PDB file of C-alpha atoms in Angstrom:
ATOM      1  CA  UNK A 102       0.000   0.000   0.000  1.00 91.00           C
ATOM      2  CA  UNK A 103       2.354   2.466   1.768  1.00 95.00           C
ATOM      3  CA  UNK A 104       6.183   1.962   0.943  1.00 95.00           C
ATOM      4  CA  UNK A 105       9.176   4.355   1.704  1.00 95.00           C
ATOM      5  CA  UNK A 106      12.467   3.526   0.957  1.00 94.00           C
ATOM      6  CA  UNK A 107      15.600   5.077   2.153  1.00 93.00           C
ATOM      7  CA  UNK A 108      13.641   7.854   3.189  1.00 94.00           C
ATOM      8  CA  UNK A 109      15.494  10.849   4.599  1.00 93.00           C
ATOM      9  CA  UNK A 110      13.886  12.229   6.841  1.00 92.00           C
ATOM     10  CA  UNK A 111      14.714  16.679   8.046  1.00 88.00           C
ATOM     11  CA  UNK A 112      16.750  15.237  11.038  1.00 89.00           C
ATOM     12  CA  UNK A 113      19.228  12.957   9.311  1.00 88.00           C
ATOM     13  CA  UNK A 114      17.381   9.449   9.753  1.00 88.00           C
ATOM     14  CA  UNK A 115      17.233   6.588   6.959  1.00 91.00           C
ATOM     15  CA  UNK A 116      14.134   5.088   7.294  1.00 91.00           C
ATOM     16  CA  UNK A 117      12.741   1.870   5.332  1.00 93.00           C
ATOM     17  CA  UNK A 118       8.882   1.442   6.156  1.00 92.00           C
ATOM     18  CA  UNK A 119       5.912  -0.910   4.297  1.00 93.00           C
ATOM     19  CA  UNK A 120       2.771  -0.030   5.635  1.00 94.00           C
ATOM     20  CA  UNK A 121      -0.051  -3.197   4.402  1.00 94.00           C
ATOM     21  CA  UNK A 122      -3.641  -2.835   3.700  1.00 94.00           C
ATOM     22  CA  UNK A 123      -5.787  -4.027   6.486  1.00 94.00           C
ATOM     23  CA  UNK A 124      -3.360  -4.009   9.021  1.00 94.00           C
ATOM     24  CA  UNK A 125      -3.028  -0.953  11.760  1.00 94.00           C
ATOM     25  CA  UNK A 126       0.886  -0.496  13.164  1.00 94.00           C
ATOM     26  CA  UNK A 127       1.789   1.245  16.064  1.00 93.00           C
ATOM     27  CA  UNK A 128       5.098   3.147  16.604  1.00 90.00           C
ATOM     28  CA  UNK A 129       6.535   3.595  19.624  1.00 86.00           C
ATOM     29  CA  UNK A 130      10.368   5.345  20.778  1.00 81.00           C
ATOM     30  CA  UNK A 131      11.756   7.522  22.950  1.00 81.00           C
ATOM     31  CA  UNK A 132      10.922  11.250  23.290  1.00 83.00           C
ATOM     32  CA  UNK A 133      12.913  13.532  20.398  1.00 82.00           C
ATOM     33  CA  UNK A 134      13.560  10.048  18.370  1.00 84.00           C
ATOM     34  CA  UNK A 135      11.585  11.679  15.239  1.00 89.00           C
ATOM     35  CA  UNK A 136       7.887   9.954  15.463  1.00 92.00           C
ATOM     36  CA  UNK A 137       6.206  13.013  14.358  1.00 93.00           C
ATOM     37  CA  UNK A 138       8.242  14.337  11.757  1.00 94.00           C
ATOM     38  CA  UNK A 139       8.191  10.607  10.186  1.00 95.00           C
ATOM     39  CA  UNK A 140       4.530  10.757  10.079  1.00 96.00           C
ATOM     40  CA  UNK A 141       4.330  14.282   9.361  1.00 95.00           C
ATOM     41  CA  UNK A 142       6.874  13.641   6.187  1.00 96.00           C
ATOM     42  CA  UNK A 143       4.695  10.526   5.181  1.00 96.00           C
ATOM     43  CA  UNK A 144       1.886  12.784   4.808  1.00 96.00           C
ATOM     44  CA  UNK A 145       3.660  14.916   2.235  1.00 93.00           C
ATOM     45  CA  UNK A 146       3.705  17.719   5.103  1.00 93.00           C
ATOM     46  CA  UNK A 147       7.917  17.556   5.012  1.00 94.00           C
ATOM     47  CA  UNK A 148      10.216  17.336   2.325  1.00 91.00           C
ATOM     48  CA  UNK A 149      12.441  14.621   1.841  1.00 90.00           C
ATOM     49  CA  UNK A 150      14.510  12.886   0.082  1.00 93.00           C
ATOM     50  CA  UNK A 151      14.251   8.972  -0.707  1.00 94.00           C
ATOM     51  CA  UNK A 152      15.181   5.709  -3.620  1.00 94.00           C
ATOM     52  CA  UNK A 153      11.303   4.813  -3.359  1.00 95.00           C
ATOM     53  CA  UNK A 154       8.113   6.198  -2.152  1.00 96.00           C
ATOM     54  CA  UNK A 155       5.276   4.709  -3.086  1.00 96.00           C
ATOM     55  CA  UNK A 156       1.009   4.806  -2.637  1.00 96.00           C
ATOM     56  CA  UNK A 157      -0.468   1.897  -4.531  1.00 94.00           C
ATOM     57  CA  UNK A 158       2.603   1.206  -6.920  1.00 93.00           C
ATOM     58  CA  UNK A 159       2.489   5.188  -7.885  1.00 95.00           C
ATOM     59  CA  UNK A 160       5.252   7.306  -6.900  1.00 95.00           C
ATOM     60  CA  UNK A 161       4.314  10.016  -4.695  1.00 94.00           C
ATOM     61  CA  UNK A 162       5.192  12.600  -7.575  1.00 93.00           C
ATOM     62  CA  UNK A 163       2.237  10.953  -9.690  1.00 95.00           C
ATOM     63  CA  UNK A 164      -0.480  12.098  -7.092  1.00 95.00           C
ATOM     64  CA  UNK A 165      -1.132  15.827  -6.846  1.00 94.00           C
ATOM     65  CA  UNK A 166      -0.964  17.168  -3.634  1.00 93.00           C
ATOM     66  CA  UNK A 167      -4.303  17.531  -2.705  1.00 93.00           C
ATOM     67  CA  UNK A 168      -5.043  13.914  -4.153  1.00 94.00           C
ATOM     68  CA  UNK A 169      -2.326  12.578  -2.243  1.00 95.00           C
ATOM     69  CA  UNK A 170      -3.039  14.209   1.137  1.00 93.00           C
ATOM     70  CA  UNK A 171      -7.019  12.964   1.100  1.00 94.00           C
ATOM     71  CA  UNK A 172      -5.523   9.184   0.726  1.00 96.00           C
ATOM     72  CA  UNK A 173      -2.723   9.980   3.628  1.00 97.00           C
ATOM     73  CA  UNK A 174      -4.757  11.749   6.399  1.00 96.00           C
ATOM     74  CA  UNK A 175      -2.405  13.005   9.412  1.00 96.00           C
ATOM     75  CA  UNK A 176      -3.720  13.632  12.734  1.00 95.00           C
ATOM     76  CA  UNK A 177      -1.600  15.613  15.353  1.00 89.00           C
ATOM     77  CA  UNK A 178      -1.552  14.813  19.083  1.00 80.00           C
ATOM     78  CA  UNK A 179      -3.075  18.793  19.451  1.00 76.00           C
ATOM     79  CA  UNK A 180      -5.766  21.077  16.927  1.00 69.00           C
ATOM     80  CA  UNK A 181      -4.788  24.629  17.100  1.00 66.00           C
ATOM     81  CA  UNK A 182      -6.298  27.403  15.083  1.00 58.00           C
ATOM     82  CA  UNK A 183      -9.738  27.305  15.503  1.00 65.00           C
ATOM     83  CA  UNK A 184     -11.631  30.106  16.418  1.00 68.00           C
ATOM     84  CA  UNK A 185     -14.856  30.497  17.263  1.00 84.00           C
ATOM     85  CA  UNK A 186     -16.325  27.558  14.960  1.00 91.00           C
ATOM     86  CA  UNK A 187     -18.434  24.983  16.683  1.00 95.00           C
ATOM     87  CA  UNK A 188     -17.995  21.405  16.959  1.00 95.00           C
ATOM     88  CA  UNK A 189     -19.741  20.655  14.016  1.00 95.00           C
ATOM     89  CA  UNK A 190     -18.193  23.271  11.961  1.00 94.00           C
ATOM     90  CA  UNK A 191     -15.039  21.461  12.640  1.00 94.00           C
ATOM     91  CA  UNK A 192     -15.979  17.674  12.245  1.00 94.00           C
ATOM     92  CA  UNK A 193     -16.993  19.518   8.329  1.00 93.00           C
ATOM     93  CA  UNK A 194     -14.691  21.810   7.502  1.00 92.00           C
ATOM     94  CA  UNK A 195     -12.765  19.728   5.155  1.00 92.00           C
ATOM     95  CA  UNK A 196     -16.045  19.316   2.982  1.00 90.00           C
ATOM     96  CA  UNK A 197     -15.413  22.812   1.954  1.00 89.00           C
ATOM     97  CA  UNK A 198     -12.711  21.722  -0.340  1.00 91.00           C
ATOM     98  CA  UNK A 199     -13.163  20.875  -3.994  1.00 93.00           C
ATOM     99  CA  UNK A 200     -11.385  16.885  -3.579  1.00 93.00           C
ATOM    100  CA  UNK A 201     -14.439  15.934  -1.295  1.00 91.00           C
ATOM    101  CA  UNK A 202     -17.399  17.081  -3.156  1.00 89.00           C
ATOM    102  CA  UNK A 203     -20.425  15.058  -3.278  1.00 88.00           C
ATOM    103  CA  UNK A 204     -18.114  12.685  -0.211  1.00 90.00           C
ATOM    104  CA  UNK A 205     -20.958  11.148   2.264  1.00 87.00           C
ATOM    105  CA  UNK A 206     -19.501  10.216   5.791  1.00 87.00           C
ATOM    106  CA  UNK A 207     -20.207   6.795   6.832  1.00 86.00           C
ATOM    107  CA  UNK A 208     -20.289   7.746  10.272  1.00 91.00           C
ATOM    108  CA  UNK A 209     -23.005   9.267  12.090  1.00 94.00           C
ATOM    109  CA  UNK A 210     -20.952  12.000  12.980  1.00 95.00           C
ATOM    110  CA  UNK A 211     -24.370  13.989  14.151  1.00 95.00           C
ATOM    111  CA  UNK A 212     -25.249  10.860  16.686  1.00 96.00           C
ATOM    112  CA  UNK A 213     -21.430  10.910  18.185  1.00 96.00           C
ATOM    113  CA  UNK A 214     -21.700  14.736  18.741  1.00 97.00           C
ATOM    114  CA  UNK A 215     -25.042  14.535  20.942  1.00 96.00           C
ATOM    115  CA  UNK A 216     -23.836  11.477  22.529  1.00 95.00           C
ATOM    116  CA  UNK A 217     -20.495  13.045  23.288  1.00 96.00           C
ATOM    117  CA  UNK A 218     -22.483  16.376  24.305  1.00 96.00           C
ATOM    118  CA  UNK A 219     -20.221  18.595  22.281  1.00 96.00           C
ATOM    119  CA  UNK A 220     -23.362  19.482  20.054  1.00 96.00           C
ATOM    120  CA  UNK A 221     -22.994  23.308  19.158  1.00 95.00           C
ATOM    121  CA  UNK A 222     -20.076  23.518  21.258  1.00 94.00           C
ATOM    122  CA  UNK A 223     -17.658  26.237  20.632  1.00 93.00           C
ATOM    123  CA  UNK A 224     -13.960  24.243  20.297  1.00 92.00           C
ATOM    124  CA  UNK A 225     -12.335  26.668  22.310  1.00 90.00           C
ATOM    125  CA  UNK A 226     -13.928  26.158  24.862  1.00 91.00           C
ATOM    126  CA  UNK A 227     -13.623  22.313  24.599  1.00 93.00           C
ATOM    127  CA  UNK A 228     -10.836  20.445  26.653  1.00 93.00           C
ATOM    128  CA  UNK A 229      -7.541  18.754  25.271  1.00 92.00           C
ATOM    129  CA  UNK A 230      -9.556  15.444  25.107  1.00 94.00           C
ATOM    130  CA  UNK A 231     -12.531  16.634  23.690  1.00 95.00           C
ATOM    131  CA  UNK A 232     -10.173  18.327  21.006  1.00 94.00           C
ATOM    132  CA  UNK A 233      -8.668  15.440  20.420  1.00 95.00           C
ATOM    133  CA  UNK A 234     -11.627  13.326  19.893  1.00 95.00           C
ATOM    134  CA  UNK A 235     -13.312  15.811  17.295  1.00 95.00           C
ATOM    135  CA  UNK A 236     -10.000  15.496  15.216  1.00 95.00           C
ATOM    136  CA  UNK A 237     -10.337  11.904  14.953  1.00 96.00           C
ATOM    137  CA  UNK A 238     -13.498  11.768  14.157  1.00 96.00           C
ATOM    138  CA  UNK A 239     -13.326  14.282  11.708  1.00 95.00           C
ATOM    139  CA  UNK A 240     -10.387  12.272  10.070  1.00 96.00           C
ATOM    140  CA  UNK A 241     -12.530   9.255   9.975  1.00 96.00           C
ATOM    141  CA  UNK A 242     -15.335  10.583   8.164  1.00 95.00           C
ATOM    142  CA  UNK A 243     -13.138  11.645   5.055  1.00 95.00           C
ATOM    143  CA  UNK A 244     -12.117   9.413   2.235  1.00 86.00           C
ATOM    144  CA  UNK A 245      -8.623   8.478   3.597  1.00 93.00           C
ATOM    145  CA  UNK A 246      -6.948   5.309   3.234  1.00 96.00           C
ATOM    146  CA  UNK A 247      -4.180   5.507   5.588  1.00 97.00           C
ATOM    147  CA  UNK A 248      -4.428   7.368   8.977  1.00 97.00           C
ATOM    148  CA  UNK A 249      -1.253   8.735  10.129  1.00 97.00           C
ATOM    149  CA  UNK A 250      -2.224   9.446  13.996  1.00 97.00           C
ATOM    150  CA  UNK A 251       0.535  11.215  16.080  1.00 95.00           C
ATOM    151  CA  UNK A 252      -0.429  10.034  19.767  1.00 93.00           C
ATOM    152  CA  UNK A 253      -4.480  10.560  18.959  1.00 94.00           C
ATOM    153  CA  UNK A 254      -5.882   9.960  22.421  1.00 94.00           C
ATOM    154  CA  UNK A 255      -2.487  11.072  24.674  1.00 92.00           C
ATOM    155  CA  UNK A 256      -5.391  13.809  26.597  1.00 93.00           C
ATOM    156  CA  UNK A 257      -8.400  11.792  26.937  1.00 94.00           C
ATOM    157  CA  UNK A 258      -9.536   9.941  29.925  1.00 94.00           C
ATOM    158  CA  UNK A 259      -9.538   6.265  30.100  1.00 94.00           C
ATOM    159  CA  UNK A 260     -13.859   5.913  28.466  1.00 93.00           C
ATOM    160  CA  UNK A 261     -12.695   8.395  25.750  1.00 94.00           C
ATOM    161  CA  UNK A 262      -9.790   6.341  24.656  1.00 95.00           C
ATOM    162  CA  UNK A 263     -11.809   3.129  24.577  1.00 95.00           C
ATOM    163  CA  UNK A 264     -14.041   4.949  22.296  1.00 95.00           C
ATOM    164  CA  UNK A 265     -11.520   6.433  20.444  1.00 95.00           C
ATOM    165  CA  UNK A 266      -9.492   3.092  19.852  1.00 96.00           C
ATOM    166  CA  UNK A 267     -13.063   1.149  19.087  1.00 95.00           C
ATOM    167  CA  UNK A 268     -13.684   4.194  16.266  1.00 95.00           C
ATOM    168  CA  UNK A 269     -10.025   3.436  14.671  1.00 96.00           C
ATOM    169  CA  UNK A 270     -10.598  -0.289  14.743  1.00 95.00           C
ATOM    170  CA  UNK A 271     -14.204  -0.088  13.094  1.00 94.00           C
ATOM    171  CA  UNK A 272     -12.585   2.065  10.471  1.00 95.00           C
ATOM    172  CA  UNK A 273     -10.023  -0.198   9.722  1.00 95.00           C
ATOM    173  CA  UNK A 274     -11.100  -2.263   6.951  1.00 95.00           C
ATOM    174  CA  UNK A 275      -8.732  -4.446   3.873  1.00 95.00           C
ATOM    175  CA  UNK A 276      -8.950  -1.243   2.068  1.00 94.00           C
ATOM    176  CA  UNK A 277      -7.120   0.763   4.910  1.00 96.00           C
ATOM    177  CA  UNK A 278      -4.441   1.123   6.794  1.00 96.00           C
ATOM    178  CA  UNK A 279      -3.089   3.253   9.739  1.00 96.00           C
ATOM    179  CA  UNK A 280      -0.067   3.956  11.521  1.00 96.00           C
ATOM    180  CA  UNK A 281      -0.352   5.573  15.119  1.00 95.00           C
ATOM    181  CA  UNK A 282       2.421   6.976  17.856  1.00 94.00           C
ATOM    182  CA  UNK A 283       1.794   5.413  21.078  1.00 90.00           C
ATOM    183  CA  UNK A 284       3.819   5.485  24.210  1.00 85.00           C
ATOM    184  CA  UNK A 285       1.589   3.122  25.796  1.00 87.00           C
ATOM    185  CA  UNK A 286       2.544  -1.178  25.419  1.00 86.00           C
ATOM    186  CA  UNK A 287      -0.864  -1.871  26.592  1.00 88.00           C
ATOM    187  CA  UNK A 288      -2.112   0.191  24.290  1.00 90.00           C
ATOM    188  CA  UNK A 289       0.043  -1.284  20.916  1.00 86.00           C
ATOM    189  CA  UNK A 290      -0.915  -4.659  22.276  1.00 88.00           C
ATOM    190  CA  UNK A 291      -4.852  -3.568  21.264  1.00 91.00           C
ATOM    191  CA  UNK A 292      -4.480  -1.520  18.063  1.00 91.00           C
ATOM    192  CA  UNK A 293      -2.233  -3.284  15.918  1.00 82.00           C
ATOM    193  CA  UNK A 294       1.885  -4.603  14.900  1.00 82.00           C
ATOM    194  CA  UNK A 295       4.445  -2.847  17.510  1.00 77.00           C
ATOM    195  CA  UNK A 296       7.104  -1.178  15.267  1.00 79.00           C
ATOM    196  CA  UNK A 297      10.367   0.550  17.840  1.00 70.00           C
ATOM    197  CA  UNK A 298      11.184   3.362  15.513  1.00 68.00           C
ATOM    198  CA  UNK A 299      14.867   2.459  16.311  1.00 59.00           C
ATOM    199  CA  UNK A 300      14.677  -0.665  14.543  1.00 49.00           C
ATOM    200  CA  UNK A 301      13.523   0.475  11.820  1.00 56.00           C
ATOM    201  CA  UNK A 302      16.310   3.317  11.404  1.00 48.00           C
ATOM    202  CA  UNK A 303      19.533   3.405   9.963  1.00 40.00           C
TER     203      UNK A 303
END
């Protein structure tokens, strides 16, 4: 699905990765080893340099940006940058944009919010978790094939990650793929292959 090879990443690390359809990996390493600017340069957000990089058999270059970044979602750890828009101005914000017109969510993103009680919420006034939550969800209801998630439920409480973790696993499907930072063994053990980002280095 997913293959990098000899990728450089902006701090100096060779990395060789093959992510599979249907199967969800989970990347753990110490603190300042590079996690997020690995997934951040797999979602086309970094430059680098690399022998082969791959989506499908197509070199990255063959995908347009936009293309390419609606079939490699990334999710960060924190959402910034939001204003005054409610929770359901968030969750469908990326509708907006030309790539997902006509796109129908196959989540019931209007059932989560009410059960969640974040309907017509303002997200700034919304904690870490909650924040958190909403950018997952809002992930999941777009057209991606791989999820890049960058430590997706480090704020929530121990409910909110359950829910969180059974939303990622319900997504997953032989058509998709994800790749999430977690600190958390327990938590690797539930969600998918244990990669140490050391061992995958050079």
């Amino acid at each position: 699905m997913l293959l990098a090879k000899d990728l450089e990443l902006l701090i100096g690390k060779k990395v060789n990765l093959v992510l599979q359809s249907g199967e969800g990996y989970v990347l753990s390493g110490s603190n300042g080893s590079g996690k997020t600017v690995l997934l951040r340069t797999l979602a086309g957000l970094y430059p680098a340099t690399y022998s082969q990089f791959t989506l499908h058999g197509k070199t990255v270059e063959e995908y347009s940006a936009e293309e390419y970044r609606s079939r490699v979602l990334y999710v960060g750890s924190t959402t910034q940058l939001l204003g005054e828009m409610t929770a359901e101005e968030f969750v469908a914000a990326p509708l907006r944009l030309e790539i997902y017109r006509g796109h129908r969510s196959e989540i019931p993103v209007i059932d989560y919010l009410k059960k969640w009680h974040l309907s017509g919420k303002k997200m700034s006034h919304l904690s870490s978790g909650q924040k958190q939550l909403l950018a997952l969800l809002r992930a999941l209801t777009l057209k991606g094939e791989i999820l890049l998630l960058d430590e997706p439920t480090s704020h929530m409480d121990p409910d909110r990650t359950e829910e969180a973790e059974s939303l990622i696993l319900n997504w997953l499907s032989p058509e998709r793929s994800y790749l999430m930072v977690s600190h958390s063994g327990v938590q690797a053990a539930r969600l998918g292959t244990k990669i140490e980002f050391q061992a995958i280095s050079e």
